[in-house]
């Protein structure tokens, strides 16, 4: 075991290590070699949280359907403090459209870890959070996840959403956010948004949390951090295979976004972006290239690196970097908001 890896295992409290171990073991056991998923097995361990119109720690939640024909919906998180202010003097919160991680294949908007995380974002930032339950691979392959993302934005901008939209939600300050595969989706949805003129919605920023990108090349961090929590080459290779259309390799432009097959985005609109990277994440080399690629394309971007953070660190309030992360997101959102 390398010095780095023994340091990670020492740093993690046992409960957290056990949780990560179980979730990894269950997803490994559910992934089949013929690139299908044993959903019945995985769902036994993927506990779901119901929505609640009574405030839980200051946040109310409800589920809203975007398109019933493909079962596309999102969970809406509203900071309850806003309810006490009078109608014509409503405190406005920025809106975060969030895409959960799970390799495009696992977990849902109502999975307990993501429900907890979104509640925390809504309460601690504070913000109105919209957590998108996009379709999962391999049953639904690329680009279905991106389509669900852009269609959700179009729905939020439509008249059908006007009567459902909490008065405290400021769609003029709309941030896209995602972790891992969700951050990959948030990136591609930002590009797709170039094709639309929104009526009220303004894409103000992108919060990219340990984004899942890759390529045919094996980077140094992928090789040297074998044995780090959550991510391994074997797992990511399987995940890309399950996501991509038949016959594609990992230099597909959805995976290797600044690679040999990617398009030049310098002429496209792209929101200001904050990229979070952890020193124990095997994906960090791809994530840093992503940040550099955005800069080279003339986009506003900043990189926040936590040397001791592992993939999915943000989801655990007991990890010190998780609170630093919240603070950093809050500062970023304030800095992007029109005065
Ligand atoms: C994949 O394997 C599982 C279990 O062995 C089997 O039930 C399923 O039909 C297979 N699916 C395909 C598409 O080959
Ligand atoms: C949209 O957000 C940008 C910042 O990203 C800001 O400069 C612009 O004024 C906003 N537009 C509207 C219509 O609010």
PDB file of C-alpha atoms in Angstrom, residues 46 48 63-67 70-76 97-100 106-111 114 130-136 140 144-145 148-149 152 185:
ATOM      1  CA  UNK A  46     -30.621   2.209  -2.032  1.00  0.00           C
ATOM      2  CA  UNK A  48     -35.287   6.360  -0.531  1.00  0.00           C
ATOM      3  CA  UNK A  63     -41.697  16.196  -6.269  1.00  0.00           C
ATOM      4  CA  UNK A  64     -42.627  17.793  -9.596  1.00  0.00           C
ATOM      5  CA  UNK A  65     -43.177  15.945 -12.874  1.00  0.00           C
ATOM      6  CA  UNK A  66     -41.537  17.331 -16.024  1.00  0.00           C
ATOM      7  CA  UNK A  67     -42.604  14.615 -18.470  1.00  0.00           C
ATOM      8  CA  UNK A  70     -40.404   9.156 -19.629  1.00  0.00           C
ATOM      9  CA  UNK A  71     -40.889   9.434 -15.850  1.00  0.00           C
ATOM     10  CA  UNK A  72     -38.808  12.630 -15.708  1.00  0.00           C
ATOM     11  CA  UNK A  73     -39.257  14.556 -12.453  1.00  0.00           C
ATOM     12  CA  UNK A  74     -37.311  16.565  -9.924  1.00  0.00           C
ATOM     13  CA  UNK A  75     -37.357  17.134  -6.198  1.00  0.00           C
ATOM     14  CA  UNK A  76     -37.765  20.769  -5.211  1.00  0.00           C
ATOM     15  CA  UNK A  97     -30.357  22.756 -10.681  1.00  0.00           C
ATOM     16  CA  UNK A  98     -28.561  19.696  -9.341  1.00  0.00           C
ATOM     17  CA  UNK A  99     -27.579  16.446 -11.073  1.00  0.00           C
ATOM     18  CA  UNK A 100     -26.663  13.627  -8.700  1.00  0.00           C
ATOM     19  CA  UNK A 106     -26.913   4.312  -9.914  1.00  0.00           C
ATOM     20  CA  UNK A 107     -28.924   6.277  -7.324  1.00  0.00           C
ATOM     21  CA  UNK A 108     -31.887   8.609  -7.759  1.00  0.00           C
ATOM     22  CA  UNK A 109     -32.950  12.103  -6.754  1.00  0.00           C
ATOM     23  CA  UNK A 110     -34.805  10.564  -3.790  1.00  0.00           C
ATOM     24  CA  UNK A 111     -31.934   8.317  -2.652  1.00  0.00           C
ATOM     25  CA  UNK A 114     -28.640  12.767  -2.121  1.00  0.00           C
ATOM     26  CA  UNK A 130     -33.972  21.347  -7.957  1.00  0.00           C
ATOM     27  CA  UNK A 131     -32.603  17.802  -7.997  1.00  0.00           C
ATOM     28  CA  UNK A 132     -33.235  16.153 -11.360  1.00  0.00           C
ATOM     29  CA  UNK A 133     -34.216  12.490 -11.542  1.00  0.00           C
ATOM     30  CA  UNK A 134     -32.791  11.828 -15.007  1.00  0.00           C
ATOM     31  CA  UNK A 135     -32.965   8.434 -16.710  1.00  0.00           C
ATOM     32  CA  UNK A 136     -30.202   5.940 -15.886  1.00  0.00           C
ATOM     33  CA  UNK A 140     -31.070   4.544 -21.160  1.00  0.00           C
ATOM     34  CA  UNK A 144     -30.728  10.615 -22.747  1.00  0.00           C
ATOM     35  CA  UNK A 145     -29.277  12.044 -19.504  1.00  0.00           C
ATOM     36  CA  UNK A 148     -33.431  15.125 -19.540  1.00  0.00           C
ATOM     37  CA  UNK A 149     -31.211  17.897 -18.171  1.00  0.00           C
ATOM     38  CA  UNK A 152     -35.764  20.238 -17.235  1.00  0.00           C
ATOM     39  CA  UNK A 185     -24.216  16.139 -17.209  1.00  0.00           C
TER      40      UNK A 185
END
